[in-house]
Amino acid sequence: MKKIRFILLTCLILFVLTVSAFATAKITYSIVKVNNDGLYKIAAVAENAGGKYTAFKSDVTFNLSIFRPANKNTGALIDVAANVNTKAPIKVTNYYDDVDDETVTASMPQNPFWNVNGNTCELTVEQGMIGGHEVGTGLMMMEMYFKFAEGKSASDVTASDFIVDYVKYSDLVTGEETYRLATGTNTLDVKNDTYETTLSMSDASCLQGETFDIVFTLTNNPGINNLSFALNYDSLMFTLESISGGTLFSDSEIASPVEPFEFSSSSNKTGDGTVAVFTFSVRDDCPAVSYDFELFYVSASGTLDESYEIVPQGCTVEVSENPALAFASTRASARSTTYKKRAAIRFMAKSSQYNEFDDFGFLLSRVDTLENNGFTELTHDAKVGGTNLYIEAFCVDDSHNRIYSEDTDGARTFSMLASNIPADKTDVVFIARPFATFGTKTVYGVAKSGSYDSLSTT
């Protein structure tokens, strides 16, 4: 008795597992080229390994200004607005039965329904098959034949030009599954491949050591509430600093700011727009070349748990040499000399970038003044109560035509003279630092210090 119970239990488990395995029906709508005379079709193909199809109903809305229904045999255009019962553009399931050596075709219990309003056409097709037929990895449920309107092609089709409103698929094994049923859950997986949904990244350019933005844009958006993806880029040279929301997802809807990045909302996000803006920084020593940023593991779903295939488009980031960094790190130096006869200290700086910066000059201060006020370096921030602790001297104006000396290597040496030092100040240590401005950015060269008494006589 126990053995019989075990066998029955095993059979029951296998039946449950078999039913669960069968409940994987998916309907895919896609555009297929028929011939070279401009005839195309939208094919609805079912996949359901182990399933046995018995009935199918499709309700779609499409744009007549792009899709022009045509006779499936002759290719002649058909005015569906004038003849709302025509079958000529429609073909339903047929297959070859090896056992009976005959072609079996599904029957339509009623004619296709074409509801035309301007350029909007709602098409309803319903069909059934007695006894059912094994679906396998691909069985055509329905085909609508058409020609593209003049000047139109598949690239013109957007998410709003072909919409799957409702699908019913009945299986002899698992029962009935539906998509976008007015009531109840979404039990059928439907893919609309008549258009291409794209997640793209904007190209960017930047200077070494600076930041740049990459904008993520979703086009042909079918209506999603979840989106996730990962990025492939040179993380040794680039650092992700921040993420901000776009027109589709707000800052509060950034579910994961680290990989895999995820954006989630309780409602569908419809229409095209920006998903987010990623801000990156680039290292100072990053080689000045082009870098590829790539998207992968892109997935999206809607509020009815639909899944969509998103085509990823990466971007290129062009990194250029930063003249400001070159000035600050390698091409500027300063030295000081004294002039006994004039009680003066001269500070000099050399640069070969005289055609790149907007302004060039020196800051001059006293070391003890800076130290007493808590400053460890001389910059434009050395102020107390808004009063500068330095004297600013410009060596170059907007035309770069101030006095300088030309070196044989093409660099120019600029100088500043701190003269007429009072006798009681000759032992004071002065400090000078060259600076240059590049647009709105100010960078500094090497600071040099010296006093009248401690420097050699020139």
XYZ file of C-alpha atoms in Angstrom:
458
model
C 0.000 0.000 0.000
C 2.817 2.321 0.859
C 4.430 1.578 -2.491
C 1.230 2.454 -4.354
C 0.942 5.732 -2.404
C 4.552 6.541 -3.228
C 3.918 5.946 -6.938
C 0.773 8.088 -6.867
C 2.618 10.860 -5.001
C 5.468 10.702 -7.489
C 3.067 10.942 -10.413
C 1.333 13.896 -8.783
C 4.618 15.718 -8.265
C 5.656 15.028 -11.846
C 2.295 16.326 -13.067
C 2.653 19.528 -11.041
C 6.191 20.030 -12.280
C 5.091 19.320 -15.847
C 2.265 21.849 -15.651
C 4.646 24.423 -14.146
C 7.134 23.793 -16.935
C 4.445 24.249 -19.571
C 3.266 27.581 -18.161
C 5.848 29.537 -20.125
C 3.870 30.711 -23.135
C 5.215 33.790 -24.893
C 3.826 35.676 -27.896
C 6.213 37.819 -29.938
C 5.083 40.433 -32.467
C 7.714 41.374 -35.035
C 8.080 42.840 -38.542
C 9.165 40.419 -41.281
C 10.028 41.213 -44.904
C 7.983 39.082 -47.353
C 9.382 39.984 -50.781
C 11.286 42.651 -52.695
C 8.082 44.322 -53.894
C 7.632 46.117 -50.590
C 5.377 43.555 -48.921
C 5.894 43.012 -45.183
C 4.008 41.319 -42.393
C 3.660 41.603 -38.652
C 3.842 38.059 -37.319
C 2.605 36.974 -33.889
C 4.557 33.820 -33.005
C 3.965 31.646 -29.926
C 6.577 29.764 -27.943
C 5.416 27.181 -25.428
C 7.519 24.030 -25.098
C 5.188 21.137 -24.318
C 2.074 23.262 -24.716
C -0.846 22.519 -27.029
C -2.498 25.579 -28.557
C -6.296 25.640 -28.894
C -7.335 29.322 -29.176
C -5.828 32.747 -29.727
C -7.197 36.287 -29.722
C -5.208 39.427 -30.536
C -6.227 43.053 -30.176
C -3.702 45.622 -31.467
C -3.803 49.308 -32.392
C -1.550 50.615 -35.150
C -0.814 53.758 -37.147
C -2.282 53.732 -40.663
C 0.053 56.531 -41.723
C 2.918 54.012 -41.402
C 1.299 50.573 -41.864
C -0.887 50.195 -44.978
C -2.734 46.806 -44.895
C -2.225 44.838 -48.100
C -3.509 41.659 -49.722
C -1.370 38.766 -48.514
C -1.380 37.196 -52.005
C -1.268 40.132 -54.450
C 0.236 42.887 -52.318
C -2.535 45.305 -53.341
C -3.365 47.955 -50.717
C -6.677 47.474 -48.924
C -8.835 50.246 -47.503
C -9.772 48.683 -44.190
C -11.861 51.731 -43.305
C -14.156 50.996 -46.251
C -14.320 47.238 -45.734
C -14.110 46.460 -42.011
C -14.719 42.719 -42.517
C -11.899 41.955 -44.935
C -9.660 38.954 -44.314
C -7.277 39.684 -47.170
C -4.421 41.099 -45.025
C -4.781 38.405 -42.338
C -3.422 34.885 -42.150
C -3.879 32.611 -39.140
C -2.240 29.406 -37.937
C -1.679 26.532 -40.316
C 0.595 23.526 -40.098
C 1.266 20.243 -41.858
C -0.070 17.162 -40.067
C 2.350 14.275 -40.758
C -0.081 11.646 -39.430
C -3.022 12.556 -41.638
C -0.850 13.956 -44.425
C -2.813 17.180 -44.599
C -2.534 20.873 -43.853
C -4.596 21.934 -40.854
C -5.663 25.563 -40.559
C -7.155 27.353 -37.576
C -10.597 28.825 -38.122
C -11.734 32.343 -37.327
C -15.127 32.313 -35.596
C -15.719 35.799 -36.952
C -14.098 38.121 -39.478
C -11.248 40.360 -38.376
C -12.532 43.572 -36.840
C -11.018 46.814 -38.157
C -12.030 49.899 -36.197
C -10.625 52.961 -37.984
C -10.530 56.477 -36.583
C -8.357 58.774 -38.686
C -4.895 57.208 -38.802
C -5.623 54.981 -35.814
C -6.783 51.432 -36.523
C -7.748 48.851 -33.923
C -7.530 45.291 -35.244
C -9.069 42.289 -33.475
C -8.417 38.750 -34.699
C -9.767 35.631 -32.979
C -9.147 32.017 -33.939
C -9.369 28.486 -32.605
C -8.254 24.944 -33.410
C -10.085 21.735 -32.569
C -7.969 19.247 -30.646
C -5.058 21.637 -30.262
C -1.624 21.598 -31.768
C 1.810 21.356 -30.180
C 3.490 24.749 -30.176
C 7.111 23.900 -29.540
C 9.656 26.686 -29.984
C 7.679 28.683 -32.518
C 4.187 28.510 -34.033
C 2.744 31.378 -36.040
C -0.542 32.517 -34.495
C -1.419 35.407 -36.796
C 0.098 37.494 -39.585
C -1.009 40.911 -40.813
C 0.370 41.802 -44.263
C 1.123 45.431 -45.126
C 3.255 47.879 -47.044
C 4.972 50.862 -45.503
C 3.450 54.207 -46.384
C 5.464 56.281 -48.848
C 8.698 57.505 -47.287
C 8.314 55.259 -44.218
C 10.322 52.254 -43.082
C 10.799 50.056 -40.027
C 13.066 52.709 -38.493
C 10.067 55.085 -38.304
C 8.037 52.757 -36.084
C 7.846 53.936 -32.481
C 6.238 52.533 -29.357
C 3.036 54.469 -30.070
C 2.719 53.221 -33.681
C 2.002 49.576 -32.872
C 0.474 48.778 -29.482
C -0.549 45.357 -28.223
C -3.790 46.047 -26.344
C -4.865 42.533 -25.368
C -3.919 38.908 -26.067
C -5.622 35.665 -25.092
C -3.819 32.365 -25.551
C -5.498 29.090 -24.595
C -3.490 25.958 -24.005
C -4.941 22.459 -23.769
C -2.507 21.612 -20.942
C -2.300 24.737 -18.798
C -5.519 26.504 -19.642
C -5.977 30.151 -20.600
C -3.371 32.877 -20.269
C -3.960 36.574 -20.940
C -2.062 39.787 -21.457
C -3.529 43.160 -20.386
C -6.794 41.661 -19.229
C -9.103 44.320 -17.814
C -9.344 42.334 -14.567
C -7.023 39.722 -13.134
C -3.284 39.212 -13.379
C -1.015 39.363 -16.400
C -0.248 35.670 -17.029
C 1.054 35.736 -20.622
C 4.495 36.985 -21.647
C 4.175 39.251 -24.699
C 7.043 40.903 -26.569
C 6.457 43.692 -29.053
C 9.423 43.714 -31.432
C 7.823 45.881 -34.102
C 9.926 48.781 -32.849
C 13.301 49.097 -31.138
C 13.556 50.436 -27.602
C 16.989 51.963 -27.071
C 18.910 53.035 -23.977
C 21.690 55.337 -25.143
C 24.512 57.277 -23.523
C 25.600 60.732 -24.642
C 29.182 61.256 -25.805
C 31.306 63.544 -23.658
C 34.600 65.411 -23.655
C 36.669 66.713 -20.790
C 40.092 67.857 -19.681
C 42.358 65.829 -17.444
C 41.458 66.249 -13.785
C 37.979 67.596 -14.436
C 34.419 66.230 -14.398
C 31.900 65.477 -17.138
C 28.308 64.281 -17.453
C 26.852 61.330 -19.359
C 23.121 61.513 -20.041
C 21.171 58.236 -20.321
C 18.206 58.503 -22.714
C 15.397 56.024 -23.354
C 13.756 56.149 -26.801
C 10.722 54.202 -28.004
C 9.735 53.685 -24.398
C 6.910 51.084 -24.200
C 6.033 52.153 -20.663
C 8.288 50.881 -17.876
C 8.524 51.173 -14.123
C 11.798 49.312 -13.568
C 15.108 49.676 -15.369
C 18.509 48.288 -14.477
C 21.888 48.129 -16.174
C 25.616 47.889 -15.604
C 28.534 49.794 -17.125
C 31.892 48.786 -18.522
C 34.558 51.512 -18.475
C 38.109 52.159 -17.289
C 37.501 52.516 -13.554
C 41.210 53.193 -12.956
C 40.952 56.469 -14.866
C 37.324 57.437 -14.218
C 35.364 57.678 -10.965
C 31.586 57.896 -10.715
C 30.923 60.899 -8.471
C 27.127 61.184 -8.453
C 23.837 60.195 -10.110
C 20.874 62.518 -10.547
C 17.428 61.725 -11.879
C 16.197 62.718 -15.334
C 12.815 63.409 -16.863
C 11.619 59.793 -16.483
C 12.928 58.869 -13.027
C 13.375 61.307 -10.146
C 16.199 61.324 -7.585
C 14.002 59.429 -5.111
C 13.412 56.669 -7.689
C 17.108 55.755 -7.941
C 16.789 52.360 -6.250
C 20.484 51.452 -6.511
C 23.259 54.028 -7.072
C 25.853 51.243 -7.443
C 26.130 48.474 -10.002
C 23.838 47.115 -11.112
C 22.216 50.545 -11.245
C 18.461 50.345 -10.762
C 15.588 52.781 -11.214
C 12.169 51.877 -9.849
C 8.743 53.489 -9.692
C 5.281 52.437 -8.571
C 3.789 53.742 -11.827
C 4.650 53.314 -15.483
C 7.006 55.834 -17.044
C 5.747 56.516 -20.551
C 7.206 58.478 -23.437
C 10.808 59.111 -24.371
C 13.119 60.996 -22.046
C 16.237 60.964 -19.899
C 16.648 58.246 -17.288
C 19.467 59.858 -15.336
C 22.646 61.922 -15.476
C 25.899 60.312 -14.309
C 28.740 62.626 -13.290
C 32.274 61.245 -13.576
C 35.687 62.632 -12.696
C 38.859 61.823 -14.593
C 42.313 61.482 -13.069
C 44.945 64.160 -13.546
C 47.313 61.643 -15.161
C 44.731 60.085 -17.460
C 46.206 59.706 -20.980
C 44.622 62.133 -23.438
C 42.831 59.645 -25.723
C 39.299 58.396 -26.418
C 37.619 55.942 -24.048
C 34.616 53.675 -24.630
C 31.800 53.405 -22.089
C 29.562 50.362 -22.670
C 26.177 49.243 -21.353
C 25.397 45.632 -20.481
C 22.907 43.585 -18.442
C 20.158 46.008 -19.495
C 16.667 44.942 -18.392
C 13.313 46.658 -18.038
C 9.775 45.763 -17.022
C 6.361 47.378 -16.739
C 3.713 47.481 -14.033
C 2.130 44.289 -15.416
C 5.485 42.498 -15.165
C 6.069 42.689 -18.894
C 9.693 42.276 -19.897
C 11.217 44.273 -22.735
C 14.306 43.873 -24.843
C 16.311 47.086 -24.629
C 19.020 47.771 -27.210
C 22.056 49.340 -25.474
C 24.109 52.074 -27.123
C 27.360 53.075 -25.453
C 29.317 56.278 -25.844
C 32.799 57.720 -26.270
C 34.540 60.053 -23.830
C 37.302 62.208 -25.312
C 39.957 63.216 -22.775
C 42.201 66.160 -23.698
C 45.354 67.486 -22.092
C 44.681 70.016 -19.385
C 47.051 72.966 -19.796
C 46.287 74.063 -16.272
C 47.572 70.783 -14.859
C 50.683 70.918 -16.997
C 51.420 74.425 -15.762
C 50.887 73.551 -12.119
C 52.869 70.349 -12.083
C 55.801 70.582 -14.474
C 56.184 73.771 -16.428
C 56.374 76.456 -13.795
C 59.094 77.266 -11.309
C 60.257 80.332 -9.461
C 63.548 81.563 -8.146
C 64.571 84.674 -6.279
C 67.613 86.944 -6.368
C 68.501 90.163 -4.549
C 69.708 93.520 -5.732
C 71.819 95.087 -2.976
C 71.880 98.510 -4.560
C 68.083 98.685 -4.741
C 67.251 96.619 -1.636
C 65.032 94.426 -3.798
C 64.101 90.800 -4.297
C 63.290 89.511 -7.754
C 61.069 86.464 -8.305
C 60.930 84.750 -11.667
C 58.866 81.962 -13.239
C 59.263 80.155 -16.544
C 56.460 78.784 -18.723
C 56.105 77.585 -22.308
C 52.324 77.954 -22.115
C 52.170 81.674 -22.692
C 49.602 81.276 -25.464
C 47.316 79.084 -23.375
C 46.624 80.932 -20.137
C 44.424 84.020 -19.896
C 46.332 85.769 -17.112
C 49.740 85.281 -15.549
C 51.096 86.900 -12.404
C 52.502 86.571 -8.924
C 51.180 86.682 -5.380
C 53.629 88.257 -2.892
C 53.326 88.017 0.879
C 55.328 87.673 4.090
C 55.878 84.200 5.535
C 55.254 85.338 9.129
C 52.002 87.052 8.126
C 50.683 83.878 6.528
C 51.764 81.700 9.470
C 50.259 84.038 12.068
C 46.928 83.790 10.294
C 47.015 80.011 9.941
C 47.853 79.705 6.230
C 50.305 77.045 5.084
C 50.369 78.051 1.416
C 49.959 81.223 -0.596
C 46.834 81.322 -2.757
C 44.012 83.772 -3.409
C 42.290 82.331 -0.338
C 44.835 84.021 1.967
C 42.413 86.628 3.329
C 41.283 87.765 6.736
C 37.928 89.463 7.004
C 37.962 89.998 3.268
C 41.374 91.708 3.358
C 44.082 90.152 1.186
C 47.270 89.019 2.900
C 49.117 89.351 -0.396
C 49.955 91.753 -3.185
C 48.850 90.605 -6.644
C 50.993 91.558 -9.629
C 50.044 90.723 -13.220
C 52.829 90.047 -15.676
C 50.625 89.314 -18.676
C 47.428 90.978 -19.829
C 44.722 89.672 -22.177
C 46.975 90.266 -25.195
C 49.965 88.492 -23.590
C 52.147 91.506 -24.405
C 53.730 92.417 -21.094
C 57.503 92.358 -20.542
C 59.188 88.971 -20.546
C 62.393 87.393 -21.808
C 62.438 84.704 -24.490
C 64.459 81.555 -23.809
C 66.055 79.458 -26.498
C 63.664 76.556 -25.830
C 60.615 78.676 -26.622
C 59.622 79.285 -23.012
C 59.178 82.734 -21.561
C 60.516 83.929 -18.248
C 58.347 86.358 -16.308
C 59.538 88.323 -13.308
C 58.348 90.474 -10.445
C 60.537 92.851 -8.435
C 59.828 93.604 -4.788
C 61.948 96.723 -4.327
C 62.639 99.516 -1.816
C 62.598 97.183 1.157
C 62.898 99.270 4.365
C 66.102 98.851 6.310
C 64.238 97.363 9.286
C 62.628 94.768 7.013
C 65.654 93.398 5.183
C 65.613 90.220 7.274
C 61.897 89.569 6.644
C 61.254 86.406 4.618
C 59.040 87.160 1.622
C 57.258 84.480 -0.395
C 56.056 84.692 -3.985
C 54.041 82.246 -6.026
C 53.259 82.402 -9.762
C 49.667 81.777 -10.841
C 47.840 81.454 -14.132
C 44.167 81.452 -15.065
C 42.664 79.163 -17.706
C 39.095 80.313 -18.219
C 37.557 80.193 -14.744
C 40.256 77.941 -13.273
C 43.280 79.307 -11.391
C 46.363 77.178 -10.891
C 49.570 77.872 -9.056
C 53.237 77.232 -9.688
C 55.966 76.530 -7.170
C 56.269 79.040 -4.324
C 59.710 80.523 -3.572
C 60.837 82.470 -0.538
C 63.794 84.676 0.329
C 64.959 87.763 2.213
C 67.231 90.629 1.272
C 69.884 89.699 3.807
C 70.028 85.990 3.138
C 70.311 86.072 -0.649
C 73.524 86.407 -2.579
C 74.419 89.674 -4.236
C 73.615 89.840 -7.970
